[in-house]
Coordinates of C-alpha atoms in Angstrom, one line a residue:
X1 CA 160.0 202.4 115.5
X2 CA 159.5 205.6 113.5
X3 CA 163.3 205.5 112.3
X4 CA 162.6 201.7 110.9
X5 CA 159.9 203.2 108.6
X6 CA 159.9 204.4 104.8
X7 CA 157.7 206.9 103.4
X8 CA 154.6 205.4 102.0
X9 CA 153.1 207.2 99.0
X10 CA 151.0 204.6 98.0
X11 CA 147.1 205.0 96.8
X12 CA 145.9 202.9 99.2
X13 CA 146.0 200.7 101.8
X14 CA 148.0 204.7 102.2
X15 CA 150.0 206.0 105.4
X16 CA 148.2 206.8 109.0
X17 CA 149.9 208.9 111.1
X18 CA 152.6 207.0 113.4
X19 CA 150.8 208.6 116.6
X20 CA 147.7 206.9 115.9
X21 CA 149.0 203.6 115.1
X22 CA 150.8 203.6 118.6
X23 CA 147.6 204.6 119.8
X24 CA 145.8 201.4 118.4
X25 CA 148.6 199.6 119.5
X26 CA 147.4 199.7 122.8
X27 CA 143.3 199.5 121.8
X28 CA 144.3 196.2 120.6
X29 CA 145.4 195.0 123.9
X30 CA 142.9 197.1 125.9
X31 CA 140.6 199.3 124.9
X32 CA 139.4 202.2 126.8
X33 CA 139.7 200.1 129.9
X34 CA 137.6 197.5 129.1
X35 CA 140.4 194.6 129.7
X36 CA 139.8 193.6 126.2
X37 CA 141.3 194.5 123.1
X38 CA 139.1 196.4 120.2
X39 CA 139.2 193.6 118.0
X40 CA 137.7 191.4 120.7
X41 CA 135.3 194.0 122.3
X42 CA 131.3 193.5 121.0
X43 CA 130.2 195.8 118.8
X44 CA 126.7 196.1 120.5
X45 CA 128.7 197.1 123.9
X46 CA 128.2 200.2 125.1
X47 CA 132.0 201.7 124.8
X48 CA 131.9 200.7 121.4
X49 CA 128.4 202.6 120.1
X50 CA 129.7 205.9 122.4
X51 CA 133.0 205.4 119.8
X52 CA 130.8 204.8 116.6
X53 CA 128.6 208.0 117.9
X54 CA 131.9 210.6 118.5
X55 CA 133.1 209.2 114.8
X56 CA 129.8 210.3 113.2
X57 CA 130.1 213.4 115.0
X58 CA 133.5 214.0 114.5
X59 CA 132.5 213.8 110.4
X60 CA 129.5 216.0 110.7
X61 CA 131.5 218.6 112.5
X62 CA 134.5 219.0 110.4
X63 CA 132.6 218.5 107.1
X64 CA 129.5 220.6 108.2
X65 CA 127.3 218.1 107.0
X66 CA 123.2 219.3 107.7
X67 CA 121.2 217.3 109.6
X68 CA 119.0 216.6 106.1
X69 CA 121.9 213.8 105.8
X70 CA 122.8 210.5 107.7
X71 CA 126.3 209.4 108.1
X72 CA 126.5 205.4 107.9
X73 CA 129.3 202.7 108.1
X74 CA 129.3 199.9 105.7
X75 CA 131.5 197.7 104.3
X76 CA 132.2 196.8 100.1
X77 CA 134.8 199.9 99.8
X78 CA 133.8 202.1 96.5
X79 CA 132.9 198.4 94.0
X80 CA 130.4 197.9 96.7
X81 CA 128.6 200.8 96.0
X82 CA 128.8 201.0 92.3
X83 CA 126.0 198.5 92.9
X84 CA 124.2 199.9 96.1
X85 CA 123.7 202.8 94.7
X86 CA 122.0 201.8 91.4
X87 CA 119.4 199.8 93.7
X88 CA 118.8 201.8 96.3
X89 CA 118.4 204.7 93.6
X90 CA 115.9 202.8 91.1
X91 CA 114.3 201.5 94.1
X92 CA 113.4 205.5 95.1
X93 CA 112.6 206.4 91.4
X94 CA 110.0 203.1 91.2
X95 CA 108.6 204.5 94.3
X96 CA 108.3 208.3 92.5
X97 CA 107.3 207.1 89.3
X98 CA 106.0 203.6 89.3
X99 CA 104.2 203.5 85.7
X100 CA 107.9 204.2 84.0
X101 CA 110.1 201.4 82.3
X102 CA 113.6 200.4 82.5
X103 CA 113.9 201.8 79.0
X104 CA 111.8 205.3 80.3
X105 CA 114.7 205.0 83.3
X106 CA 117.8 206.7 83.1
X107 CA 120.5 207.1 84.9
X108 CA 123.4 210.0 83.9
X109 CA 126.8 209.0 84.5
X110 CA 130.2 211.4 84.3
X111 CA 133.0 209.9 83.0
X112 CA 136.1 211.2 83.7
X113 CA 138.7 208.5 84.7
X114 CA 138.7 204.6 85.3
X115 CA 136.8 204.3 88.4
X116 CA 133.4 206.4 86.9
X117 CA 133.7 203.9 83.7
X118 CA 133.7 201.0 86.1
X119 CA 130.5 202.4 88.2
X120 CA 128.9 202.9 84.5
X121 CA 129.6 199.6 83.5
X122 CA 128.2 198.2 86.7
X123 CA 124.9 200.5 86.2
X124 CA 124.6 198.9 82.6
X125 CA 125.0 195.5 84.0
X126 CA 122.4 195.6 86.7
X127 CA 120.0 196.8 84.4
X128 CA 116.3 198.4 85.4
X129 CA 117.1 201.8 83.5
X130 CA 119.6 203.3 80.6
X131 CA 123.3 204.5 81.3
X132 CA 123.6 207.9 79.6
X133 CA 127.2 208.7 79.3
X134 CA 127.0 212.6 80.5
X135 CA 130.2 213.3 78.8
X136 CA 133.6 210.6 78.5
X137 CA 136.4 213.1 79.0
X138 CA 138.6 210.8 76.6
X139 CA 136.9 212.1 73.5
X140 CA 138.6 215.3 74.6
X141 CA 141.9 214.3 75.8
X142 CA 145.6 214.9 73.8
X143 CA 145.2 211.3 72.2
X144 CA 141.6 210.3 71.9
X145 CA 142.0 207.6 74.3
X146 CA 143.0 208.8 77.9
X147 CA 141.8 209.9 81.0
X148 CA 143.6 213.1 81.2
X149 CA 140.8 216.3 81.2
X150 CA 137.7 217.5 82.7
X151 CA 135.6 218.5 80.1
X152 CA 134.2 221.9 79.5
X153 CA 130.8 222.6 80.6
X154 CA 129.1 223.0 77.3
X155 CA 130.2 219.0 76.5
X156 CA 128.0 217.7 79.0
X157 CA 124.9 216.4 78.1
X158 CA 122.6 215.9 81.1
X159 CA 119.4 213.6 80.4
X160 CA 115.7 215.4 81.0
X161 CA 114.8 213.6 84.1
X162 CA 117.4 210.9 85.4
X163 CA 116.9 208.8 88.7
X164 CA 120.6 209.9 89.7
X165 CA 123.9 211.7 88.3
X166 CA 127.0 210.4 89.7
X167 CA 130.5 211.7 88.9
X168 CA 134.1 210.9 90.4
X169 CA 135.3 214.1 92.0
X170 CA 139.1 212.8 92.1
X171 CA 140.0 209.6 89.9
X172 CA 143.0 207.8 91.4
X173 CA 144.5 205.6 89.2
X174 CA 144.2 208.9 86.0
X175 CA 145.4 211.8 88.5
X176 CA 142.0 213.5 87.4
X177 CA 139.8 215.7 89.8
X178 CA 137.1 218.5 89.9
X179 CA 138.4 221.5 90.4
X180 CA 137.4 223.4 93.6
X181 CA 138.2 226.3 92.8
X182 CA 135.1 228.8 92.6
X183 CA 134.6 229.6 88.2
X184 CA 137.2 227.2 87.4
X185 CA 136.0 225.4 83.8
X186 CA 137.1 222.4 85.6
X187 CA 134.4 222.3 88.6
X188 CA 131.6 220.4 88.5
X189 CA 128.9 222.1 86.7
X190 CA 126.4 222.5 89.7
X191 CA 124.0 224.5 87.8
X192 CA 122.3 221.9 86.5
X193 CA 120.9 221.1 90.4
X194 CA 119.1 224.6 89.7
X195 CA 116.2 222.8 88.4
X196 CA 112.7 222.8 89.4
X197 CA 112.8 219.2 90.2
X198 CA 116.1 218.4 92.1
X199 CA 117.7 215.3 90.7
X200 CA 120.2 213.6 93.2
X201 CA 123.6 213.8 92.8
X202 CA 125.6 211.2 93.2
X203 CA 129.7 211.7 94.1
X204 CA 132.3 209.1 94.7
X205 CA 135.1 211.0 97.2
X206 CA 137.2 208.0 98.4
X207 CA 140.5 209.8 97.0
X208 CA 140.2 212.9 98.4
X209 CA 137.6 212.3 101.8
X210 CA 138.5 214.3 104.7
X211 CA 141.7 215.9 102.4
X212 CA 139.4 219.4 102.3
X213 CA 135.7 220.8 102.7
X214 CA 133.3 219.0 100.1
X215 CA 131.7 221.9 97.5
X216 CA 128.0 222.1 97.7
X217 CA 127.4 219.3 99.8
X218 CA 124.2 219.8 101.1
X219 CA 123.6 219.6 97.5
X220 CA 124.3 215.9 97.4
X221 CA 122.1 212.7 97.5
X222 CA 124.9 210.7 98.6
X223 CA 128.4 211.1 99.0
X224 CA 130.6 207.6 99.5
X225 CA 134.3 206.6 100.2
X226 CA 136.7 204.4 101.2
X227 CA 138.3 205.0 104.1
X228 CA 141.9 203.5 102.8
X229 CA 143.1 206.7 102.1
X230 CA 143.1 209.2 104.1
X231 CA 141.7 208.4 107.7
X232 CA 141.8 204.4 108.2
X233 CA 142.7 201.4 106.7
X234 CA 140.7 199.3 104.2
X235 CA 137.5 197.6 105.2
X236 CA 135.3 200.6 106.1
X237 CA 133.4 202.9 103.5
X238 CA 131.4 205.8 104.9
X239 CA 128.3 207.3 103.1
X240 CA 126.5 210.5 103.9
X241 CA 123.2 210.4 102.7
X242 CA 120.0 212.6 102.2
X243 CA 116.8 211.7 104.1
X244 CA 114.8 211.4 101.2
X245 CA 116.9 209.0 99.4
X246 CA 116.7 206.4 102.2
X247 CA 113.4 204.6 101.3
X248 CA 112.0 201.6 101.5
X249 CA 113.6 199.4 99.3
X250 CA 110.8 196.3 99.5
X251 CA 108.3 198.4 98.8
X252 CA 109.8 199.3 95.7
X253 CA 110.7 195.9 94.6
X254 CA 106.6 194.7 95.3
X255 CA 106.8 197.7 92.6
X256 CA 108.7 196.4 90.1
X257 CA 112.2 197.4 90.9
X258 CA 115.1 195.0 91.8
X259 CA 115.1 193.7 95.5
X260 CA 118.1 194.8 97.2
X261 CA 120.1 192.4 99.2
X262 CA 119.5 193.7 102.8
X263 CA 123.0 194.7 103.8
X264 CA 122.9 197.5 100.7
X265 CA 119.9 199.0 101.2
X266 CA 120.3 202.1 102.9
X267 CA 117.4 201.7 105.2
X268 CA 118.4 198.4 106.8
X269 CA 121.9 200.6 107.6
X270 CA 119.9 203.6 108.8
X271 CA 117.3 202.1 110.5
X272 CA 120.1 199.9 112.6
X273 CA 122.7 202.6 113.1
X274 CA 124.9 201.1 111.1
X275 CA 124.7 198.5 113.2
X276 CA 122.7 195.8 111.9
X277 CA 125.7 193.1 111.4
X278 CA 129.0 193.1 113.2
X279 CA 130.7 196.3 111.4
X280 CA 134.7 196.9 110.6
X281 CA 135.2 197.6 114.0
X282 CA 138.8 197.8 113.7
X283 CA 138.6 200.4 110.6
X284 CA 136.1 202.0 112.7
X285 CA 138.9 202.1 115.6
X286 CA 141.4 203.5 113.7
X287 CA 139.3 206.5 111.6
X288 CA 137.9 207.5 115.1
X289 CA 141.1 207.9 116.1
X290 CA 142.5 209.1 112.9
X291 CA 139.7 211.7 113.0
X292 CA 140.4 212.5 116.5
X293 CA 143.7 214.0 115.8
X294 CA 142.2 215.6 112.5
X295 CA 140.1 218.1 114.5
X296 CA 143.3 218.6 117.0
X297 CA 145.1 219.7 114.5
X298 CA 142.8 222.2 113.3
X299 CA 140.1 219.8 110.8
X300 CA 139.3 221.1 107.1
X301 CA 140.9 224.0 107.4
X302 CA 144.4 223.3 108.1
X303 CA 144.6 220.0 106.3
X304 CA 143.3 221.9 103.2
X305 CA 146.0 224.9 103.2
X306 CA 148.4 222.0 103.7
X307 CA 147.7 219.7 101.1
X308 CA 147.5 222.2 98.8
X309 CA 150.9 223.4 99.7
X310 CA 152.1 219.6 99.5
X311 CA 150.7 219.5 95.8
X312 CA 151.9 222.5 94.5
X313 CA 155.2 221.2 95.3
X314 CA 155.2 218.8 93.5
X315 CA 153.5 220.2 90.7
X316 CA 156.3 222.9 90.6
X317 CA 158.9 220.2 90.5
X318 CA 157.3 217.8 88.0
X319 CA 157.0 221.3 85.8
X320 CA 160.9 221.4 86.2
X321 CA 161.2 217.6 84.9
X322 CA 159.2 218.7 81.6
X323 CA 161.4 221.5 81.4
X324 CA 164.3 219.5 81.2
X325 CA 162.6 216.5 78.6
X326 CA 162.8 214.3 82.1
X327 CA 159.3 213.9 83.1
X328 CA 156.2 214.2 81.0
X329 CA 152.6 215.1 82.9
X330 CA 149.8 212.6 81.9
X331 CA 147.4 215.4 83.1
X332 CA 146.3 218.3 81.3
X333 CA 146.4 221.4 83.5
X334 CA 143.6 222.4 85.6
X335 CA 142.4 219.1 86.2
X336 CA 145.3 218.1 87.9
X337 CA 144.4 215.8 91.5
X338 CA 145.9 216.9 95.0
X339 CA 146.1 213.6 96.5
X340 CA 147.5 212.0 93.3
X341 CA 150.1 213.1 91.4
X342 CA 151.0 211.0 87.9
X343 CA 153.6 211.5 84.9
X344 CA 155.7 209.2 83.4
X345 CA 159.7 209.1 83.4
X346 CA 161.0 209.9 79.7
X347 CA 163.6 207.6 78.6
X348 CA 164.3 203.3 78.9
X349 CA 164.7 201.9 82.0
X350 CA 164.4 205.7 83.4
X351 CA 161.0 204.6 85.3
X352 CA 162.7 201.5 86.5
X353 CA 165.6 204.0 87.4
X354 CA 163.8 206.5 89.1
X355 CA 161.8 204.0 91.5
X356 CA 165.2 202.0 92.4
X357 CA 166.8 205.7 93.4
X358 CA 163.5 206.2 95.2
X359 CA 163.6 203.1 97.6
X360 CA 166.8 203.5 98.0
X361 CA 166.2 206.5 99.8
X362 CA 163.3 204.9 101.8
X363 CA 160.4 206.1 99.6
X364 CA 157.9 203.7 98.4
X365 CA 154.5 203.3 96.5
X366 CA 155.6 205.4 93.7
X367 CA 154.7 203.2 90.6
X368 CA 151.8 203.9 88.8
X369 CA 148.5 201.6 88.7
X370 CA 148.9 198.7 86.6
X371 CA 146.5 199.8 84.4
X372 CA 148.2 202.9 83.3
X373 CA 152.3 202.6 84.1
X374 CA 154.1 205.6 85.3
X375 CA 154.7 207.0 88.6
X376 CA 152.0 207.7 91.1
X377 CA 152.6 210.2 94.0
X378 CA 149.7 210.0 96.5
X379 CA 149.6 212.9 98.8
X380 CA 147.3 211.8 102.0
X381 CA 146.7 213.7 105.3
X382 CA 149.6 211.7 106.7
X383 CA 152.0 212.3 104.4
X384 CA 153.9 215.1 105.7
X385 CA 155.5 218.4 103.9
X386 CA 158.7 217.3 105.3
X387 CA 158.1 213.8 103.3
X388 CA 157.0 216.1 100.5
X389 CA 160.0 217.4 100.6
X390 CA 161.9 214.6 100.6
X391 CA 160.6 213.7 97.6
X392 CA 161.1 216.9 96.0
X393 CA 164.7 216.8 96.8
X394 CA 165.2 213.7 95.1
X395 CA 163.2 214.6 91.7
X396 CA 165.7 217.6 91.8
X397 CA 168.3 215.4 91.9
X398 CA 167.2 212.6 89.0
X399 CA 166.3 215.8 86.7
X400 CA 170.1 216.6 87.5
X401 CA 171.5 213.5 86.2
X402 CA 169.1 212.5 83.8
X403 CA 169.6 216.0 82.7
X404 CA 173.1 215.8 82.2
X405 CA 172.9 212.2 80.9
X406 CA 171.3 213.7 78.1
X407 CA 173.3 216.4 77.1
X408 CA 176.3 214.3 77.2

């Protein structure tokens, strides 16, 4: 079956590893000798909660995330919590300060790619507070227009007292990311957490979950993502959320702020164990076992040394494409995202080309989001350095005939 298969490197719905989807192969006809496939299985049966519980576990471990934070399962993917996190944050501000406004609410919003625009716009369109744009990283891109930077430091303008900051540590569809590297002018700027009052911080990680260790995350309110691209398929997003910003949402709302339909609010998910309606058990299957095999193989750690490598590869060979007028980057340097890689292929019909060549030779996923054209190259856990290298090898080999084409 492996030999049948091409090399996905699409965003998402992205590759699993083969081993594990042999593995829930069999789940779905039995699983864990119950006589009845996971997809059939109750979720309130005991085999199932003991499978939810080792999941959680398995995250807390290989992320080190403190016990001041609950891990909960939930369904919506990341447009689900653009909105849950707006209420369920106004409805712990309203509790905090319930003589303030909507207009004396704010909340502060970085913008650096399509998916933080789409989480501000959903923030303006609830309502109960102000969106202050931080920074939009467009005002300092090559054109005016794209989503190709982090901004420096000095260009971000946090507001006095906001309920919440959010930010986008990796932005698929742009190729953008916070650097992790310690001084880099393209981290997050955590000093502002240093105030006296700590505001909570608010990070959307579905492109990069699980790819490496998560900076300051004890420093977080909530941390959210899909779990389509690196350890399951699509239907299961994973928060990890402080204590303090699981409150009671109804309270709030007798306050003033919005009511929250049940199955967002934090609380109803805590409270239940993520278990208050019938969850994504199969998505649940599958990132067990996904995350299973992550800690065999040696958790953060190794998959962080690796997917660096597997990006630095392909950064070195999209810097040979510019070299030769072939390729052109659509990310400034620095900023540039492990898990996805974009540029654009210089020339007519050269995209159109250069996918064609690619299926050809079993690799698929590679064009861009519709939104922004070009090529795309997601790196997740699954994809291996051998695929990586596949790849490579066949960039080499377009750069050498487009190269030539040119000169000709």
């Amino acid at each position: 079956m492996a030999a049948e298969r091409v090399i996905n490197f699409g965003a998402g719905p992205s590759a699993l590893p083969i081993s594990v989807l042999e593995e829930a192969t069999q789940g779905l006809l039995n699983f864990q000798g119950t006589g009845m496939g996971i997809a059939e299985i109750s979720h309130r049966s005991k085999e199932f909660q003991a499978f939810l519980s080792n999941l959680e576990s398995n995250i807390r471990t290989q992320l080190d995330v403190p016990p001041t934070h609950r891990i909960l399962f939930t369904q919506g993917g990341g447009s689900g919590q653009f909105s849950a996190v707006v209420l369920n944050m106004l409805a712990r501000y309203r509790l905090l300060h319930p003589e303030r406004t909507a207009e004396e609410t704010v909340m502060d919003y970085v913008v650096t790619g399509s998916w933080s625009k789409k989480a501000a716009e959903e923030a303006r369109r609830l309502g109960g507070g102000r969106v202050n744009v931080v920074v939009d990283s467009r005002a300092h891109s090559k054109d005016g227009k794209a989503f190709d930077n982090i901004p420096p430091h000095d260009a971000f303008r946090f507001s006095e007292d906001p309920a919440f900051i959010y930010y986008c540590e990796n932005e698929t569809v742009d190729g953008v990311e916070f650097s992790h590297e310690a001084g880099s002018p393209a981290s997050f700027p955590f000093d502002i957490l240093k105030r006296d009052t700590l505001v909570p911080l608010v990070a959307d990680y579905s492109s990069s979950f699980m790819c490496r260790p998560i900076p300051r995350l004890a420093d977080h309110a909530i941390i959210y993502a899909g779990a389509q691209k690196n350890i399951g398929p699509a239907g299961l997003t994973i928060l990890i959320v402080r204590q303090d910003c699981i409150v009671d949402v109804d309270a709030a709302a007798k306050l003033g702020a919005a009511p929250v339909p049940i199955t967002m609010s934090y609380k109803t998910l805590a409270d239940a164990g993520s278990l208050y309606h019938t969850p994504s058990v199969l998505p649940i299957y599958i990132a067990g076992l996904v995350l299973d095999r992550m800690q065999k193989h040696g958790g953060m750690k190794h998959y962080e040394e690796t997917n660096r490598r597997k990006a630095l590869k392909v950064y070195d060979v999209l810097k040979e494409g510019e070299v030769a007028g072939v390729f052109r980057s659509k990310v400034q340097e620095g900023a540039r995202s492990w898990m996805n890689v974009v540029f654009e292929v210089v020339g007519a019909d050269a995209e159109k080309e250069f996918l064609d060549g690619a299926e050809k030779r079993g690799m698929k996923g590679l064009k861009g989001h519709r939104s922004v054209g070009g090529i795309r190259v997601s790196l997740y856990n699954a994809i291996t350095e051998q695929e990586v290298d596949k790849f490579v090898e066949y960039a080499r080999e377009f750069i050498t005939e487009r190269g030539a084409e040119q000169r000709s």
